[in-house]
């Protein structure tokens, strides 16, 4: 009677040890995944901060130019000086708004000397560059349509940059992971928000990495969160994939 009991006890002890080892491995993998996601988010925040810094610098530069013009014509043409000063005021308000977003991002700690990479001195793209972006994707062999709905109106440069990055990431994923698919880009202006949507049709996945790493979507959510925006991304019931961003806008 003791032999079966001893065998059962030893088997139970071995099972418990294996279960504890499996739990430890699962916990270690979960910690590694969380650390990788945190690192990816920090890197994206640093990159966003650098891009928004470029937007602020542009606005401040325009303020300096307009202020200089106002100073030169103030005595001779007060109306022209008034217009220049109004432009300085508008540029200052835009710069302060973007600066608040930048300072919010710079409170985080980023690993490495320069996680955002080297500085890019080119102007940051906006909604006016979507035509060129779509044309470049068409050259790669992906049919893309660009539609604008609603009444277009001025949008802050930081929000334009965020919308551009959403379209850029979605089209890049279409080219990489959906062979033979077509895509439609919709920019929809509403009274209180801007909606940007990219939908691709059903295409053949390209290899085991067809789902991607997910870091691009992490970056987009971080970027949109700066402006109180949201991102929805996922497969469509009829096939294909949809990426939809909604960003609040101030009332015109």
PDB file of C-alpha atoms in Angstrom:
ATOM      1  CA  UNK A   1       0.000   0.000   0.000  1.00  0.00           C
ATOM      2  CA  UNK A   2       2.871   2.379   0.736  1.00  0.00           C
ATOM      3  CA  UNK A   3       4.460   1.979  -2.700  1.00  0.00           C
ATOM      4  CA  UNK A   4       1.481   3.414  -4.700  1.00  0.00           C
ATOM      5  CA  UNK A   5       1.159   6.218  -2.149  1.00  0.00           C
ATOM      6  CA  UNK A   6       4.857   7.055  -2.503  1.00  0.00           C
ATOM      7  CA  UNK A   7       4.618   6.999  -6.310  1.00  0.00           C
ATOM      8  CA  UNK A   8       1.548   9.255  -6.270  1.00  0.00           C
ATOM      9  CA  UNK A   9       3.226  11.676  -3.832  1.00  0.00           C
ATOM     10  CA  UNK A  10       6.348  11.858  -5.978  1.00  0.00           C
ATOM     11  CA  UNK A  11       4.248  12.426  -9.106  1.00  0.00           C
ATOM     12  CA  UNK A  12       2.276  15.189  -7.380  1.00  0.00           C
ATOM     13  CA  UNK A  13       5.504  16.833  -6.235  1.00  0.00           C
ATOM     14  CA  UNK A  14       6.935  16.702  -9.762  1.00  0.00           C
ATOM     15  CA  UNK A  15       3.700  18.138 -11.212  1.00  0.00           C
ATOM     16  CA  UNK A  16       3.739  20.997  -8.732  1.00  0.00           C
ATOM     17  CA  UNK A  17       7.382  21.758  -9.536  1.00  0.00           C
ATOM     18  CA  UNK A  18       6.677  21.795 -13.267  1.00  0.00           C
ATOM     19  CA  UNK A  19       3.627  24.023 -12.714  1.00  0.00           C
ATOM     20  CA  UNK A  20       5.681  26.488 -10.657  1.00  0.00           C
ATOM     21  CA  UNK A  21       8.413  26.551 -13.317  1.00  0.00           C
ATOM     22  CA  UNK A  22       5.804  27.176 -16.029  1.00  0.00           C
ATOM     23  CA  UNK A  23       4.264  30.003 -14.009  1.00  0.00           C
ATOM     24  CA  UNK A  24       7.701  31.539 -13.538  1.00  0.00           C
ATOM     25  CA  UNK A  25       8.422  31.344 -17.285  1.00  0.00           C
ATOM     26  CA  UNK A  26       5.034  32.886 -18.109  1.00  0.00           C
ATOM     27  CA  UNK A  27       5.611  35.716 -15.635  1.00  0.00           C
ATOM     28  CA  UNK A  28       9.081  36.361 -17.074  1.00  0.00           C
ATOM     29  CA  UNK A  29       7.699  36.493 -20.634  1.00  0.00           C
ATOM     30  CA  UNK A  30       4.940  38.856 -19.504  1.00  0.00           C
ATOM     31  CA  UNK A  31       7.489  41.153 -17.861  1.00  0.00           C
ATOM     32  CA  UNK A  32       9.626  41.129 -21.008  1.00  0.00           C
ATOM     33  CA  UNK A  33       6.602  41.986 -23.148  1.00  0.00           C
ATOM     34  CA  UNK A  34       5.583  44.833 -20.861  1.00  0.00           C
ATOM     35  CA  UNK A  35       9.126  46.174 -20.855  1.00  0.00           C
ATOM     36  CA  UNK A  36       9.284  46.023 -24.661  1.00  0.00           C
ATOM     37  CA  UNK A  37       5.962  47.863 -24.952  1.00  0.00           C
ATOM     38  CA  UNK A  38       7.071  50.493 -22.424  1.00  0.00           C
ATOM     39  CA  UNK A  39      10.339  51.026 -24.273  1.00  0.00           C
ATOM     40  CA  UNK A  40       8.514  51.330 -27.613  1.00  0.00           C
ATOM     41  CA  UNK A  41       6.102  53.887 -26.127  1.00  0.00           C
ATOM     42  CA  UNK A  42       8.971  55.945 -24.669  1.00  0.00           C
ATOM     43  CA  UNK A  43      10.822  55.972 -27.975  1.00  0.00           C
ATOM     44  CA  UNK A  44       7.684  57.084 -29.812  1.00  0.00           C
ATOM     45  CA  UNK A  45       7.022  59.827 -27.257  1.00  0.00           C
ATOM     46  CA  UNK A  46      10.543  61.135 -27.738  1.00  0.00           C
ATOM     47  CA  UNK A  47      10.094  61.138 -31.520  1.00  0.00           C
ATOM     48  CA  UNK A  48       6.739  62.920 -31.226  1.00  0.00           C
ATOM     49  CA  UNK A  49       8.284  65.513 -28.917  1.00  0.00           C
ATOM     50  CA  UNK A  50      10.998  66.210 -31.472  1.00  0.00           C
ATOM     51  CA  UNK A  51       8.475  66.630 -34.275  1.00  0.00           C
ATOM     52  CA  UNK A  52       6.286  68.938 -32.191  1.00  0.00           C
ATOM     53  CA  UNK A  53       9.406  70.900 -31.305  1.00  0.00           C
ATOM     54  CA  UNK A  54       9.860  71.506 -35.038  1.00  0.00           C
ATOM     55  CA  UNK A  55       6.267  72.759 -35.266  1.00  0.00           C
ATOM     56  CA  UNK A  56       6.805  75.168 -32.359  1.00  0.00           C
ATOM     57  CA  UNK A  57      10.079  76.397 -33.847  1.00  0.00           C
ATOM     58  CA  UNK A  58       8.344  77.136 -37.141  1.00  0.00           C
ATOM     59  CA  UNK A  59       5.609  79.151 -35.410  1.00  0.00           C
ATOM     60  CA  UNK A  60       8.106  81.149 -33.362  1.00  0.00           C
ATOM     61  CA  UNK A  61      10.195  81.865 -36.466  1.00  0.00           C
ATOM     62  CA  UNK A  62       7.112  83.233 -38.231  1.00  0.00           C
ATOM     63  CA  UNK A  63       6.387  85.401 -35.191  1.00  0.00           C
ATOM     64  CA  UNK A  64       9.863  86.892 -35.369  1.00  0.00           C
ATOM     65  CA  UNK A  65       9.461  87.637 -39.077  1.00  0.00           C
ATOM     66  CA  UNK A  66       6.024  89.244 -38.631  1.00  0.00           C
ATOM     67  CA  UNK A  67       7.176  91.273 -35.619  1.00  0.00           C
ATOM     68  CA  UNK A  68      10.107  92.609 -37.641  1.00  0.00           C
ATOM     69  CA  UNK A  69       7.780  93.543 -40.495  1.00  0.00           C
ATOM     70  CA  UNK A  70       5.453  95.346 -38.091  1.00  0.00           C
ATOM     71  CA  UNK A  71       8.331  97.317 -36.614  1.00  0.00           C
ATOM     72  CA  UNK A  72       9.503  98.484 -40.048  1.00  0.00           C
ATOM     73  CA  UNK A  73       6.093  99.670 -41.287  1.00  0.00           C
ATOM     74  CA  UNK A  74       4.549 100.843 -38.016  1.00  0.00           C
ATOM     75  CA  UNK A  75       5.174 104.541 -38.645  1.00  0.00           C
ATOM     76  CA  UNK A  76       4.305 104.504 -42.356  1.00  0.00           C
ATOM     77  CA  UNK A  77       1.396 102.040 -42.555  1.00  0.00           C
ATOM     78  CA  UNK A  78      -0.462 101.352 -39.330  1.00  0.00           C
ATOM     79  CA  UNK A  79      -3.004  99.011 -40.974  1.00  0.00           C
ATOM     80  CA  UNK A  80      -0.256  96.764 -42.353  1.00  0.00           C
ATOM     81  CA  UNK A  81       1.466  96.856 -38.956  1.00  0.00           C
ATOM     82  CA  UNK A  82      -1.818  95.834 -37.318  1.00  0.00           C
ATOM     83  CA  UNK A  83      -2.155  92.829 -39.637  1.00  0.00           C
ATOM     84  CA  UNK A  84       1.407  91.786 -38.898  1.00  0.00           C
ATOM     85  CA  UNK A  85       0.817  92.018 -35.146  1.00  0.00           C
ATOM     86  CA  UNK A  86      -2.372  89.966 -35.467  1.00  0.00           C
ATOM     87  CA  UNK A  87      -0.320  87.312 -37.267  1.00  0.00           C
ATOM     88  CA  UNK A  88       2.205  87.410 -34.405  1.00  0.00           C
ATOM     89  CA  UNK A  89      -0.630  86.909 -31.887  1.00  0.00           C
ATOM     90  CA  UNK A  90      -2.059  83.954 -33.825  1.00  0.00           C
ATOM     91  CA  UNK A  91       1.382  82.385 -34.180  1.00  0.00           C
ATOM     92  CA  UNK A  92       2.048  82.856 -30.471  1.00  0.00           C
ATOM     93  CA  UNK A  93      -1.195  81.131 -29.511  1.00  0.00           C
ATOM     94  CA  UNK A  94      -0.408  78.200 -31.816  1.00  0.00           C
ATOM     95  CA  UNK A  95       3.158  77.955 -30.487  1.00  0.00           C
ATOM     96  CA  UNK A  96       1.989  77.954 -26.864  1.00  0.00           C
ATOM     97  CA  UNK A  97      -0.593  75.267 -27.588  1.00  0.00           C
ATOM     98  CA  UNK A  98       1.982  73.010 -29.228  1.00  0.00           C
ATOM     99  CA  UNK A  99       4.537  73.802 -26.504  1.00  0.00           C
ATOM    100  CA  UNK A 100       2.162  72.514 -23.834  1.00  0.00           C
ATOM    101  CA  UNK A 101       1.949  69.212 -25.705  1.00  0.00           C
ATOM    102  CA  UNK A 102       5.748  69.048 -26.035  1.00  0.00           C
ATOM    103  CA  UNK A 103       6.352  69.740 -22.346  1.00  0.00           C
ATOM    104  CA  UNK A 104       3.855  67.059 -21.416  1.00  0.00           C
ATOM    105  CA  UNK A 105       5.801  64.532 -23.469  1.00  0.00           C
ATOM    106  CA  UNK A 106       9.224  65.608 -22.204  1.00  0.00           C
ATOM    107  CA  UNK A 107       8.332  64.676 -18.622  1.00  0.00           C
ATOM    108  CA  UNK A 108       8.971  61.025 -19.425  1.00  0.00           C
ATOM    109  CA  UNK A 109      12.410  59.360 -19.167  1.00  0.00           C
ATOM    110  CA  UNK A 110      13.737  57.940 -22.412  1.00  0.00           C
ATOM    111  CA  UNK A 111      16.523  55.350 -22.504  1.00  0.00           C
ATOM    112  CA  UNK A 112      19.560  56.031 -24.646  1.00  0.00           C
ATOM    113  CA  UNK A 113      21.277  59.189 -25.731  1.00  0.00           C
ATOM    114  CA  UNK A 114      18.794  60.037 -28.487  1.00  0.00           C
ATOM    115  CA  UNK A 115      15.919  57.545 -28.807  1.00  0.00           C
ATOM    116  CA  UNK A 116      14.237  59.782 -31.348  1.00  0.00           C
ATOM    117  CA  UNK A 117      17.100  59.406 -33.767  1.00  0.00           C
ATOM    118  CA  UNK A 118      18.929  62.152 -35.559  1.00  0.00           C
ATOM    119  CA  UNK A 119      17.216  65.494 -36.044  1.00  0.00           C
ATOM    120  CA  UNK A 120      15.236  65.920 -39.221  1.00  0.00           C
ATOM    121  CA  UNK A 121      15.488  69.480 -40.495  1.00  0.00           C
ATOM    122  CA  UNK A 122      12.798  69.029 -43.171  1.00  0.00           C
ATOM    123  CA  UNK A 123       9.380  70.634 -42.533  1.00  0.00           C
ATOM    124  CA  UNK A 124       6.964  68.293 -40.785  1.00  0.00           C
ATOM    125  CA  UNK A 125       4.246  66.997 -43.120  1.00  0.00           C
ATOM    126  CA  UNK A 126       0.578  67.888 -42.801  1.00  0.00           C
ATOM    127  CA  UNK A 127      -2.721  67.222 -44.518  1.00  0.00           C
ATOM    128  CA  UNK A 128      -1.519  69.090 -47.600  1.00  0.00           C
ATOM    129  CA  UNK A 129       1.086  66.354 -48.135  1.00  0.00           C
ATOM    130  CA  UNK A 130      -1.393  63.478 -48.271  1.00  0.00           C
ATOM    131  CA  UNK A 131      -1.650  63.721 -52.064  1.00  0.00           C
ATOM    132  CA  UNK A 132       2.097  63.147 -52.374  1.00  0.00           C
ATOM    133  CA  UNK A 133       1.981  60.294 -49.847  1.00  0.00           C
ATOM    134  CA  UNK A 134      -0.835  58.551 -51.701  1.00  0.00           C
ATOM    135  CA  UNK A 135       0.938  59.054 -55.041  1.00  0.00           C
ATOM    136  CA  UNK A 136       4.065  57.413 -53.633  1.00  0.00           C
ATOM    137  CA  UNK A 137       2.069  54.393 -52.474  1.00  0.00           C
ATOM    138  CA  UNK A 138       0.430  54.089 -55.890  1.00  0.00           C
ATOM    139  CA  UNK A 139       3.879  53.884 -57.458  1.00  0.00           C
ATOM    140  CA  UNK A 140       4.555  50.802 -55.316  1.00  0.00           C
ATOM    141  CA  UNK A 141       1.615  49.074 -57.013  1.00  0.00           C
ATOM    142  CA  UNK A 142      -1.149  49.572 -54.430  1.00  0.00           C
ATOM    143  CA  UNK A 143      -4.302  51.287 -55.774  1.00  0.00           C
ATOM    144  CA  UNK A 144      -5.182  54.065 -53.328  1.00  0.00           C
ATOM    145  CA  UNK A 145      -8.074  56.544 -53.357  1.00  0.00           C
ATOM    146  CA  UNK A 146      -8.061  59.755 -51.317  1.00  0.00           C
ATOM    147  CA  UNK A 147     -11.399  61.357 -50.403  1.00  0.00           C
ATOM    148  CA  UNK A 148     -12.054  64.541 -48.454  1.00  0.00           C
ATOM    149  CA  UNK A 149     -15.470  64.975 -46.822  1.00  0.00           C
ATOM    150  CA  UNK A 150     -16.990  67.863 -44.950  1.00  0.00           C
ATOM    151  CA  UNK A 151     -15.849  71.472 -45.160  1.00  0.00           C
ATOM    152  CA  UNK A 152     -12.036  71.741 -45.020  1.00  0.00           C
ATOM    153  CA  UNK A 153     -10.815  74.351 -42.541  1.00  0.00           C
ATOM    154  CA  UNK A 154      -7.565  75.339 -40.851  1.00  0.00           C
ATOM    155  CA  UNK A 155      -6.285  72.666 -38.465  1.00  0.00           C
ATOM    156  CA  UNK A 156      -3.396  73.089 -35.976  1.00  0.00           C
ATOM    157  CA  UNK A 157      -0.113  71.845 -37.388  1.00  0.00           C
ATOM    158  CA  UNK A 158       0.385  69.283 -34.626  1.00  0.00           C
ATOM    159  CA  UNK A 159      -2.988  67.680 -35.370  1.00  0.00           C
ATOM    160  CA  UNK A 160      -2.199  67.702 -39.086  1.00  0.00           C
ATOM    161  CA  UNK A 161       1.053  65.891 -38.360  1.00  0.00           C
ATOM    162  CA  UNK A 162      -0.763  63.292 -36.225  1.00  0.00           C
ATOM    163  CA  UNK A 163      -3.342  62.689 -38.977  1.00  0.00           C
ATOM    164  CA  UNK A 164      -0.595  62.362 -41.578  1.00  0.00           C
ATOM    165  CA  UNK A 165       1.236  59.764 -39.457  1.00  0.00           C
ATOM    166  CA  UNK A 166      -1.966  57.723 -39.112  1.00  0.00           C
ATOM    167  CA  UNK A 167      -2.396  57.559 -42.883  1.00  0.00           C
ATOM    168  CA  UNK A 168       1.313  56.886 -43.406  1.00  0.00           C
ATOM    169  CA  UNK A 169       1.393  53.969 -40.940  1.00  0.00           C
ATOM    170  CA  UNK A 170      -1.821  52.429 -42.277  1.00  0.00           C
ATOM    171  CA  UNK A 171      -0.699  52.597 -45.916  1.00  0.00           C
ATOM    172  CA  UNK A 172       2.724  51.242 -45.017  1.00  0.00           C
ATOM    173  CA  UNK A 173       1.091  48.234 -43.368  1.00  0.00           C
ATOM    174  CA  UNK A 174      -1.103  47.737 -46.436  1.00  0.00           C
ATOM    175  CA  UNK A 175       1.964  47.586 -48.676  1.00  0.00           C
ATOM    176  CA  UNK A 176       3.874  45.280 -46.300  1.00  0.00           C
ATOM    177  CA  UNK A 177       1.197  42.883 -45.112  1.00  0.00           C
ATOM    178  CA  UNK A 178      -1.661  42.818 -47.643  1.00  0.00           C
ATOM    179  CA  UNK A 179      -0.410  41.845 -51.088  1.00  0.00           C
ATOM    180  CA  UNK A 180      -2.846  42.746 -53.861  1.00  0.00           C
ATOM    181  CA  UNK A 181      -5.103  44.863 -51.640  1.00  0.00           C
ATOM    182  CA  UNK A 182      -6.433  48.294 -52.546  1.00  0.00           C
ATOM    183  CA  UNK A 183      -6.871  51.099 -50.009  1.00  0.00           C
ATOM    184  CA  UNK A 184      -9.130  54.083 -49.433  1.00  0.00           C
ATOM    185  CA  UNK A 185      -8.143  57.120 -47.367  1.00  0.00           C
ATOM    186  CA  UNK A 186     -10.909  59.372 -46.019  1.00  0.00           C
ATOM    187  CA  UNK A 187     -10.322  62.722 -44.324  1.00  0.00           C
ATOM    188  CA  UNK A 188     -13.621  63.901 -42.836  1.00  0.00           C
ATOM    189  CA  UNK A 189     -13.976  67.390 -41.327  1.00  0.00           C
ATOM    190  CA  UNK A 190     -16.649  67.708 -38.642  1.00  0.00           C
ATOM    191  CA  UNK A 191     -17.608  70.716 -36.554  1.00  0.00           C
ATOM    192  CA  UNK A 192     -15.911  69.404 -33.415  1.00  0.00           C
ATOM    193  CA  UNK A 193     -13.480  66.736 -34.628  1.00  0.00           C
ATOM    194  CA  UNK A 194     -11.391  65.456 -37.516  1.00  0.00           C
ATOM    195  CA  UNK A 195     -11.833  61.848 -38.607  1.00  0.00           C
ATOM    196  CA  UNK A 196      -9.160  60.051 -40.591  1.00  0.00           C
ATOM    197  CA  UNK A 197      -9.845  56.555 -41.857  1.00  0.00           C
ATOM    198  CA  UNK A 198      -7.811  54.117 -43.941  1.00  0.00           C
ATOM    199  CA  UNK A 199      -9.512  50.958 -45.183  1.00  0.00           C
ATOM    200  CA  UNK A 200      -7.868  48.272 -47.257  1.00  0.00           C
ATOM    201  CA  UNK A 201      -9.587  45.462 -49.109  1.00  0.00           C
ATOM    202  CA  UNK A 202      -8.943  41.810 -48.661  1.00  0.00           C
ATOM    203  CA  UNK A 203      -5.406  40.915 -49.699  1.00  0.00           C
ATOM    204  CA  UNK A 204      -3.165  37.901 -49.349  1.00  0.00           C
ATOM    205  CA  UNK A 205      -1.030  38.052 -46.167  1.00  0.00           C
ATOM    206  CA  UNK A 206       2.717  38.152 -46.817  1.00  0.00           C
ATOM    207  CA  UNK A 207       4.306  35.483 -44.664  1.00  0.00           C
ATOM    208  CA  UNK A 208       4.111  34.769 -40.926  1.00  0.00           C
ATOM    209  CA  UNK A 209       4.742  38.412 -39.982  1.00  0.00           C
ATOM    210  CA  UNK A 210       1.556  39.584 -41.633  1.00  0.00           C
ATOM    211  CA  UNK A 211       0.207  40.964 -38.378  1.00  0.00           C
ATOM    212  CA  UNK A 212       3.306  43.091 -37.682  1.00  0.00           C
ATOM    213  CA  UNK A 213       4.812  43.856 -34.270  1.00  0.00           C
ATOM    214  CA  UNK A 214       2.075  46.246 -33.157  1.00  0.00           C
ATOM    215  CA  UNK A 215       4.572  48.990 -32.303  1.00  0.00           C
ATOM    216  CA  UNK A 216       3.234  51.231 -35.046  1.00  0.00           C
ATOM    217  CA  UNK A 217      -0.231  51.230 -33.478  1.00  0.00           C
ATOM    218  CA  UNK A 218       1.303  51.897 -30.055  1.00  0.00           C
ATOM    219  CA  UNK A 219       3.022  54.942 -31.495  1.00  0.00           C
ATOM    220  CA  UNK A 220      -0.161  56.191 -33.142  1.00  0.00           C
ATOM    221  CA  UNK A 221      -2.158  55.880 -29.913  1.00  0.00           C
ATOM    222  CA  UNK A 222       0.547  57.789 -28.021  1.00  0.00           C
ATOM    223  CA  UNK A 223       0.544  60.484 -30.690  1.00  0.00           C
ATOM    224  CA  UNK A 224      -3.257  60.868 -30.759  1.00  0.00           C
ATOM    225  CA  UNK A 225      -3.495  60.858 -26.962  1.00  0.00           C
ATOM    226  CA  UNK A 226      -1.517  64.121 -26.963  1.00  0.00           C
ATOM    227  CA  UNK A 227      -4.579  65.794 -28.527  1.00  0.00           C
ATOM    228  CA  UNK A 228      -7.248  63.742 -26.781  1.00  0.00           C
ATOM    229  CA  UNK A 229      -7.761  61.633 -29.895  1.00  0.00           C
ATOM    230  CA  UNK A 230      -8.635  57.953 -30.199  1.00  0.00           C
ATOM    231  CA  UNK A 231      -7.603  55.146 -32.532  1.00  0.00           C
ATOM    232  CA  UNK A 232      -9.562  52.082 -33.586  1.00  0.00           C
ATOM    233  CA  UNK A 233      -7.816  49.422 -35.643  1.00  0.00           C
ATOM    234  CA  UNK A 234      -8.844  45.910 -36.563  1.00  0.00           C
ATOM    235  CA  UNK A 235     -10.053  43.513 -39.259  1.00  0.00           C
ATOM    236  CA  UNK A 236     -13.332  44.191 -41.053  1.00  0.00           C
ATOM    237  CA  UNK A 237     -16.140  41.601 -41.027  1.00  0.00           C
ATOM    238  CA  UNK A 238     -16.147  41.568 -44.844  1.00  0.00           C
ATOM    239  CA  UNK A 239     -12.360  41.216 -45.083  1.00  0.00           C
ATOM    240  CA  UNK A 240      -9.480  43.629 -45.062  1.00  0.00           C
ATOM    241  CA  UNK A 241      -8.424  46.003 -42.307  1.00  0.00           C
ATOM    242  CA  UNK A 242      -9.593  49.390 -40.984  1.00  0.00           C
ATOM    243  CA  UNK A 243      -7.684  52.100 -39.121  1.00  0.00           C
ATOM    244  CA  UNK A 244      -9.785  55.003 -37.843  1.00  0.00           C
ATOM    245  CA  UNK A 245      -8.555  58.027 -35.889  1.00  0.00           C
ATOM    246  CA  UNK A 246     -10.735  60.732 -34.373  1.00  0.00           C
ATOM    247  CA  UNK A 247      -9.158  63.938 -33.089  1.00  0.00           C
ATOM    248  CA  UNK A 248     -11.113  66.697 -31.288  1.00  0.00           C
ATOM    249  CA  UNK A 249     -11.021  70.183 -32.813  1.00  0.00           C
ATOM    250  CA  UNK A 250     -11.853  73.543 -31.351  1.00  0.00           C
ATOM    251  CA  UNK A 251     -15.056  75.068 -32.648  1.00  0.00           C
ATOM    252  CA  UNK A 252     -14.377  77.245 -35.723  1.00  0.00           C
TER     253      UNK A 252
END
